[in-house]
């Protein structure tokens, strides 16, 4: 299992968040680079007090990739990375005030698959789709120690890593329109 270190200089103009994030993340042997990049970017872009990676990592099937817990220990946000099943989203929506999904690959078939599925508060679930070319490009330059500058302006992501600049769209939409 590879352990990667990240230092991210975050400038999220949409949310008014400007801070430096320093953390390490373990890459599970079954975890693709695209999934890892999406998980790291979701962590940065969902940044708020109480946000944490799941304790068991990908090996913890009942836990989300990321979650926000308040000071009483209650989970207030369930944040999935990938393309979770309708049953998982239903359970997440019942267990948490807010649910977000960050797909790590094309989600068009997933949206069709979920159409008509019984999901608690489906209209309140937000899907944040990152530019897949951006994810793949960033995955190609990751090292054990990564220093990034990440800027978000409206629906555009600007990222600097390893002396290279990347840009891509960030599209937010409800699970059900």
PDB file of C-alpha atoms in Angstrom:
ATOM      1  CA  UNK A   1       0.000   0.000   0.000  1.00  0.00           C
ATOM      2  CA  UNK A   2       1.537   3.290  -1.124  1.00  0.00           C
ATOM      3  CA  UNK A   3       1.369   6.326   1.135  1.00  0.00           C
ATOM      4  CA  UNK A   4       1.322   9.699  -0.611  1.00  0.00           C
ATOM      5  CA  UNK A   5       1.817  13.105   1.024  1.00  0.00           C
ATOM      6  CA  UNK A   6      -0.053  16.171  -0.167  1.00  0.00           C
ATOM      7  CA  UNK A   7       0.273  19.861   0.523  1.00  0.00           C
ATOM      8  CA  UNK A   8      -2.490  21.791  -1.207  1.00  0.00           C
ATOM      9  CA  UNK A   9      -2.704  25.566  -1.370  1.00  0.00           C
ATOM     10  CA  UNK A  10      -6.475  25.903  -1.756  1.00  0.00           C
ATOM     11  CA  UNK A  11      -8.214  28.980  -3.161  1.00  0.00           C
ATOM     12  CA  UNK A  12     -11.895  28.127  -3.515  1.00  0.00           C
ATOM     13  CA  UNK A  13     -13.556  31.351  -4.612  1.00  0.00           C
ATOM     14  CA  UNK A  14     -17.002  29.722  -4.809  1.00  0.00           C
ATOM     15  CA  UNK A  15     -16.998  28.937  -1.101  1.00  0.00           C
ATOM     16  CA  UNK A  16     -14.640  31.654   0.151  1.00  0.00           C
ATOM     17  CA  UNK A  17     -12.130  29.091   1.478  1.00  0.00           C
ATOM     18  CA  UNK A  18      -8.430  29.932   1.354  1.00  0.00           C
ATOM     19  CA  UNK A  19      -6.094  27.637   3.267  1.00  0.00           C
ATOM     20  CA  UNK A  20      -3.166  25.262   3.116  1.00  0.00           C
ATOM     21  CA  UNK A  21      -3.993  21.583   3.588  1.00  0.00           C
ATOM     22  CA  UNK A  22      -1.305  19.069   4.562  1.00  0.00           C
ATOM     23  CA  UNK A  23      -2.182  15.385   4.786  1.00  0.00           C
ATOM     24  CA  UNK A  24      -1.139  11.883   3.816  1.00  0.00           C
ATOM     25  CA  UNK A  25      -3.326   9.329   2.119  1.00  0.00           C
ATOM     26  CA  UNK A  26      -2.841   5.600   1.729  1.00  0.00           C
ATOM     27  CA  UNK A  27      -3.535   4.184  -1.716  1.00  0.00           C
ATOM     28  CA  UNK A  28      -5.227   0.798  -1.393  1.00  0.00           C
ATOM     29  CA  UNK A  29      -3.747  -1.837  -3.765  1.00  0.00           C
ATOM     30  CA  UNK A  30      -7.095  -2.063  -5.598  1.00  0.00           C
ATOM     31  CA  UNK A  31      -7.459   1.731  -5.877  1.00  0.00           C
ATOM     32  CA  UNK A  32      -6.891   3.223  -9.331  1.00  0.00           C
ATOM     33  CA  UNK A  33      -4.929   6.442  -9.739  1.00  0.00           C
ATOM     34  CA  UNK A  34      -8.094   8.147 -11.065  1.00  0.00           C
ATOM     35  CA  UNK A  35      -9.990   7.158  -7.918  1.00  0.00           C
ATOM     36  CA  UNK A  36      -7.141   8.398  -5.697  1.00  0.00           C
ATOM     37  CA  UNK A  37      -6.930  11.762  -7.501  1.00  0.00           C
ATOM     38  CA  UNK A  38     -10.709  12.183  -7.253  1.00  0.00           C
ATOM     39  CA  UNK A  39     -10.621  11.312  -3.543  1.00  0.00           C
ATOM     40  CA  UNK A  40      -7.837  13.846  -2.882  1.00  0.00           C
ATOM     41  CA  UNK A  41      -9.540  16.618  -4.890  1.00  0.00           C
ATOM     42  CA  UNK A  42     -12.873  15.877  -3.196  1.00  0.00           C
ATOM     43  CA  UNK A  43     -11.135  16.198   0.184  1.00  0.00           C
ATOM     44  CA  UNK A  44      -9.776  19.609  -0.798  1.00  0.00           C
ATOM     45  CA  UNK A  45     -12.972  20.879  -2.420  1.00  0.00           C
ATOM     46  CA  UNK A  46     -15.283  19.637   0.357  1.00  0.00           C
ATOM     47  CA  UNK A  47     -13.017  21.150   3.022  1.00  0.00           C
ATOM     48  CA  UNK A  48     -14.792  22.110   6.240  1.00  0.00           C
ATOM     49  CA  UNK A  49     -14.415  21.528   9.961  1.00  0.00           C
ATOM     50  CA  UNK A  50     -14.762  17.843  10.834  1.00  0.00           C
ATOM     51  CA  UNK A  51     -13.966  16.480   7.345  1.00  0.00           C
ATOM     52  CA  UNK A  52     -11.969  13.241   7.379  1.00  0.00           C
ATOM     53  CA  UNK A  53     -11.076  10.270   5.215  1.00  0.00           C
ATOM     54  CA  UNK A  54     -12.769   7.030   6.279  1.00  0.00           C
ATOM     55  CA  UNK A  55     -10.767   5.289   8.965  1.00  0.00           C
ATOM     56  CA  UNK A  56     -10.711   1.932   7.181  1.00  0.00           C
ATOM     57  CA  UNK A  57     -10.020   3.350   3.736  1.00  0.00           C
ATOM     58  CA  UNK A  58     -11.414   1.421   0.795  1.00  0.00           C
ATOM     59  CA  UNK A  59     -11.473  -1.734   2.897  1.00  0.00           C
ATOM     60  CA  UNK A  60     -14.333  -0.324   4.985  1.00  0.00           C
ATOM     61  CA  UNK A  61     -17.349  -1.158   2.797  1.00  0.00           C
ATOM     62  CA  UNK A  62     -19.951   0.414   5.100  1.00  0.00           C
ATOM     63  CA  UNK A  63     -18.204   3.779   5.364  1.00  0.00           C
ATOM     64  CA  UNK A  64     -18.032   6.640   2.849  1.00  0.00           C
ATOM     65  CA  UNK A  65     -14.712   7.710   1.337  1.00  0.00           C
ATOM     66  CA  UNK A  66     -15.033  11.025   3.234  1.00  0.00           C
ATOM     67  CA  UNK A  67     -17.348  12.261   5.928  1.00  0.00           C
ATOM     68  CA  UNK A  68     -17.969  15.283   8.086  1.00  0.00           C
ATOM     69  CA  UNK A  69     -18.598  14.716  11.773  1.00  0.00           C
ATOM     70  CA  UNK A  70     -19.741  17.419  14.173  1.00  0.00           C
ATOM     71  CA  UNK A  71     -18.396  17.937  17.694  1.00  0.00           C
ATOM     72  CA  UNK A  72     -20.989  15.546  19.144  1.00  0.00           C
ATOM     73  CA  UNK A  73     -19.776  12.743  16.857  1.00  0.00           C
ATOM     74  CA  UNK A  74     -22.822  12.866  14.573  1.00  0.00           C
ATOM     75  CA  UNK A  75     -22.100  12.432  10.857  1.00  0.00           C
ATOM     76  CA  UNK A  76     -23.415  15.509   9.028  1.00  0.00           C
ATOM     77  CA  UNK A  77     -22.074  14.762   5.533  1.00  0.00           C
ATOM     78  CA  UNK A  78     -21.565  11.491   3.673  1.00  0.00           C
ATOM     79  CA  UNK A  79     -19.231  11.968   0.700  1.00  0.00           C
ATOM     80  CA  UNK A  80     -18.847   9.141  -1.814  1.00  0.00           C
ATOM     81  CA  UNK A  81     -16.095   8.839  -4.403  1.00  0.00           C
ATOM     82  CA  UNK A  82     -16.941   6.633  -7.357  1.00  0.00           C
ATOM     83  CA  UNK A  83     -20.307   5.439  -8.611  1.00  0.00           C
ATOM     84  CA  UNK A  84     -22.235   4.088  -5.600  1.00  0.00           C
ATOM     85  CA  UNK A  85     -25.319   1.896  -5.905  1.00  0.00           C
ATOM     86  CA  UNK A  86     -28.853   3.188  -5.379  1.00  0.00           C
ATOM     87  CA  UNK A  87     -29.056   1.166  -2.150  1.00  0.00           C
ATOM     88  CA  UNK A  88     -25.881   2.762  -0.805  1.00  0.00           C
ATOM     89  CA  UNK A  89     -27.115   6.271  -1.661  1.00  0.00           C
ATOM     90  CA  UNK A  90     -30.480   5.515  -0.039  1.00  0.00           C
ATOM     91  CA  UNK A  91     -28.733   4.374   3.154  1.00  0.00           C
ATOM     92  CA  UNK A  92     -26.354   7.374   3.088  1.00  0.00           C
ATOM     93  CA  UNK A  93     -29.192   9.849   2.672  1.00  0.00           C
ATOM     94  CA  UNK A  94     -31.006   8.394   5.675  1.00  0.00           C
ATOM     95  CA  UNK A  95     -27.828   8.430   7.790  1.00  0.00           C
ATOM     96  CA  UNK A  96     -26.632  11.971   7.056  1.00  0.00           C
ATOM     97  CA  UNK A  97     -27.909  15.509   6.508  1.00  0.00           C
ATOM     98  CA  UNK A  98     -25.935  15.951   3.286  1.00  0.00           C
ATOM     99  CA  UNK A  99     -24.761  13.483   0.640  1.00  0.00           C
ATOM    100  CA  UNK A 100     -22.325  14.264  -2.169  1.00  0.00           C
ATOM    101  CA  UNK A 101     -20.910  12.046  -4.911  1.00  0.00           C
ATOM    102  CA  UNK A 102     -17.625  12.595  -6.773  1.00  0.00           C
ATOM    103  CA  UNK A 103     -17.482  10.199  -9.780  1.00  0.00           C
ATOM    104  CA  UNK A 104     -13.973   9.128 -10.804  1.00  0.00           C
ATOM    105  CA  UNK A 105     -15.009   8.049 -14.303  1.00  0.00           C
ATOM    106  CA  UNK A 106     -17.797   8.700 -16.818  1.00  0.00           C
ATOM    107  CA  UNK A 107     -21.109   8.706 -14.952  1.00  0.00           C
ATOM    108  CA  UNK A 108     -23.621   8.785 -17.821  1.00  0.00           C
ATOM    109  CA  UNK A 109     -24.492   5.057 -17.578  1.00  0.00           C
ATOM    110  CA  UNK A 110     -24.631   5.375 -13.773  1.00  0.00           C
ATOM    111  CA  UNK A 111     -27.187   8.199 -14.002  1.00  0.00           C
ATOM    112  CA  UNK A 112     -29.338   6.044 -16.331  1.00  0.00           C
ATOM    113  CA  UNK A 113     -29.001   3.079 -13.973  1.00  0.00           C
ATOM    114  CA  UNK A 114     -30.207   5.170 -11.015  1.00  0.00           C
ATOM    115  CA  UNK A 115     -33.170   6.678 -12.898  1.00  0.00           C
ATOM    116  CA  UNK A 116     -36.337   5.636 -11.121  1.00  0.00           C
ATOM    117  CA  UNK A 117     -34.496   3.940  -8.244  1.00  0.00           C
ATOM    118  CA  UNK A 118     -35.863   4.446  -4.753  1.00  0.00           C
ATOM    119  CA  UNK A 119     -33.351   6.755  -3.058  1.00  0.00           C
ATOM    120  CA  UNK A 120     -34.256   8.738   0.066  1.00  0.00           C
ATOM    121  CA  UNK A 121     -34.076  12.505  -0.657  1.00  0.00           C
ATOM    122  CA  UNK A 122     -32.481  11.816  -4.073  1.00  0.00           C
ATOM    123  CA  UNK A 123     -33.064  15.416  -5.202  1.00  0.00           C
ATOM    124  CA  UNK A 124     -30.885  16.628  -2.299  1.00  0.00           C
ATOM    125  CA  UNK A 125     -27.859  14.534  -3.318  1.00  0.00           C
ATOM    126  CA  UNK A 126     -25.247  16.579  -5.196  1.00  0.00           C
ATOM    127  CA  UNK A 127     -23.003  15.073  -7.865  1.00  0.00           C
ATOM    128  CA  UNK A 128     -19.684  16.873  -8.479  1.00  0.00           C
ATOM    129  CA  UNK A 129     -18.180  15.785 -11.804  1.00  0.00           C
ATOM    130  CA  UNK A 130     -14.545  16.633 -12.457  1.00  0.00           C
ATOM    131  CA  UNK A 131     -13.064  16.824 -15.945  1.00  0.00           C
ATOM    132  CA  UNK A 132     -11.881  13.253 -16.618  1.00  0.00           C
ATOM    133  CA  UNK A 133      -8.938  14.450 -18.742  1.00  0.00           C
ATOM    134  CA  UNK A 134      -7.797  16.553 -15.761  1.00  0.00           C
ATOM    135  CA  UNK A 135      -8.030  13.548 -13.424  1.00  0.00           C
ATOM    136  CA  UNK A 136      -5.993  11.372 -15.806  1.00  0.00           C
ATOM    137  CA  UNK A 137      -3.368  14.082 -16.395  1.00  0.00           C
ATOM    138  CA  UNK A 138      -2.896  14.703 -12.660  1.00  0.00           C
ATOM    139  CA  UNK A 139      -2.738  10.955 -11.987  1.00  0.00           C
ATOM    140  CA  UNK A 140       0.138  10.744 -14.462  1.00  0.00           C
ATOM    141  CA  UNK A 141       2.387  13.110 -12.485  1.00  0.00           C
ATOM    142  CA  UNK A 142       1.703  12.068  -8.875  1.00  0.00           C
ATOM    143  CA  UNK A 143       4.691  11.180  -6.723  1.00  0.00           C
ATOM    144  CA  UNK A 144       5.083  10.197  -3.072  1.00  0.00           C
ATOM    145  CA  UNK A 145       5.253  13.914  -2.119  1.00  0.00           C
ATOM    146  CA  UNK A 146       2.920  16.302  -3.933  1.00  0.00           C
ATOM    147  CA  UNK A 147       2.633  20.076  -3.631  1.00  0.00           C
ATOM    148  CA  UNK A 148      -0.385  21.526  -5.419  1.00  0.00           C
ATOM    149  CA  UNK A 149      -1.908  24.932  -5.955  1.00  0.00           C
ATOM    150  CA  UNK A 150      -5.650  24.427  -6.449  1.00  0.00           C
ATOM    151  CA  UNK A 151      -7.903  27.305  -7.473  1.00  0.00           C
ATOM    152  CA  UNK A 152     -11.637  27.048  -8.089  1.00  0.00           C
ATOM    153  CA  UNK A 153     -13.496  29.829  -9.850  1.00  0.00           C
ATOM    154  CA  UNK A 154     -17.194  29.211 -10.531  1.00  0.00           C
ATOM    155  CA  UNK A 155     -17.172  25.978 -12.558  1.00  0.00           C
ATOM    156  CA  UNK A 156     -13.479  25.880 -13.490  1.00  0.00           C
ATOM    157  CA  UNK A 157     -10.563  24.183 -11.718  1.00  0.00           C
ATOM    158  CA  UNK A 158      -6.978  25.430 -12.055  1.00  0.00           C
ATOM    159  CA  UNK A 159      -4.287  23.148 -10.680  1.00  0.00           C
ATOM    160  CA  UNK A 160      -0.491  23.357 -10.574  1.00  0.00           C
ATOM    161  CA  UNK A 161       1.516  20.257  -9.751  1.00  0.00           C
ATOM    162  CA  UNK A 162       5.084  19.184 -10.525  1.00  0.00           C
ATOM    163  CA  UNK A 163       5.755  22.318 -12.574  1.00  0.00           C
ATOM    164  CA  UNK A 164       2.748  21.704 -14.795  1.00  0.00           C
ATOM    165  CA  UNK A 165      -0.581  23.514 -15.060  1.00  0.00           C
ATOM    166  CA  UNK A 166      -3.915  21.790 -15.546  1.00  0.00           C
ATOM    167  CA  UNK A 167      -7.421  23.160 -16.051  1.00  0.00           C
ATOM    168  CA  UNK A 168     -10.769  21.465 -16.222  1.00  0.00           C
ATOM    169  CA  UNK A 169     -14.451  21.860 -15.584  1.00  0.00           C
ATOM    170  CA  UNK A 170     -16.196  21.157 -12.295  1.00  0.00           C
ATOM    171  CA  UNK A 171     -19.873  20.429 -12.903  1.00  0.00           C
ATOM    172  CA  UNK A 172     -22.287  20.254  -9.982  1.00  0.00           C
ATOM    173  CA  UNK A 173     -25.788  18.913 -10.412  1.00  0.00           C
ATOM    174  CA  UNK A 174     -28.450  17.191  -8.348  1.00  0.00           C
ATOM    175  CA  UNK A 175     -28.651  13.405  -8.623  1.00  0.00           C
ATOM    176  CA  UNK A 176     -32.238  13.790  -9.831  1.00  0.00           C
ATOM    177  CA  UNK A 177     -33.246  16.741 -11.979  1.00  0.00           C
TER     178      UNK A 177
END
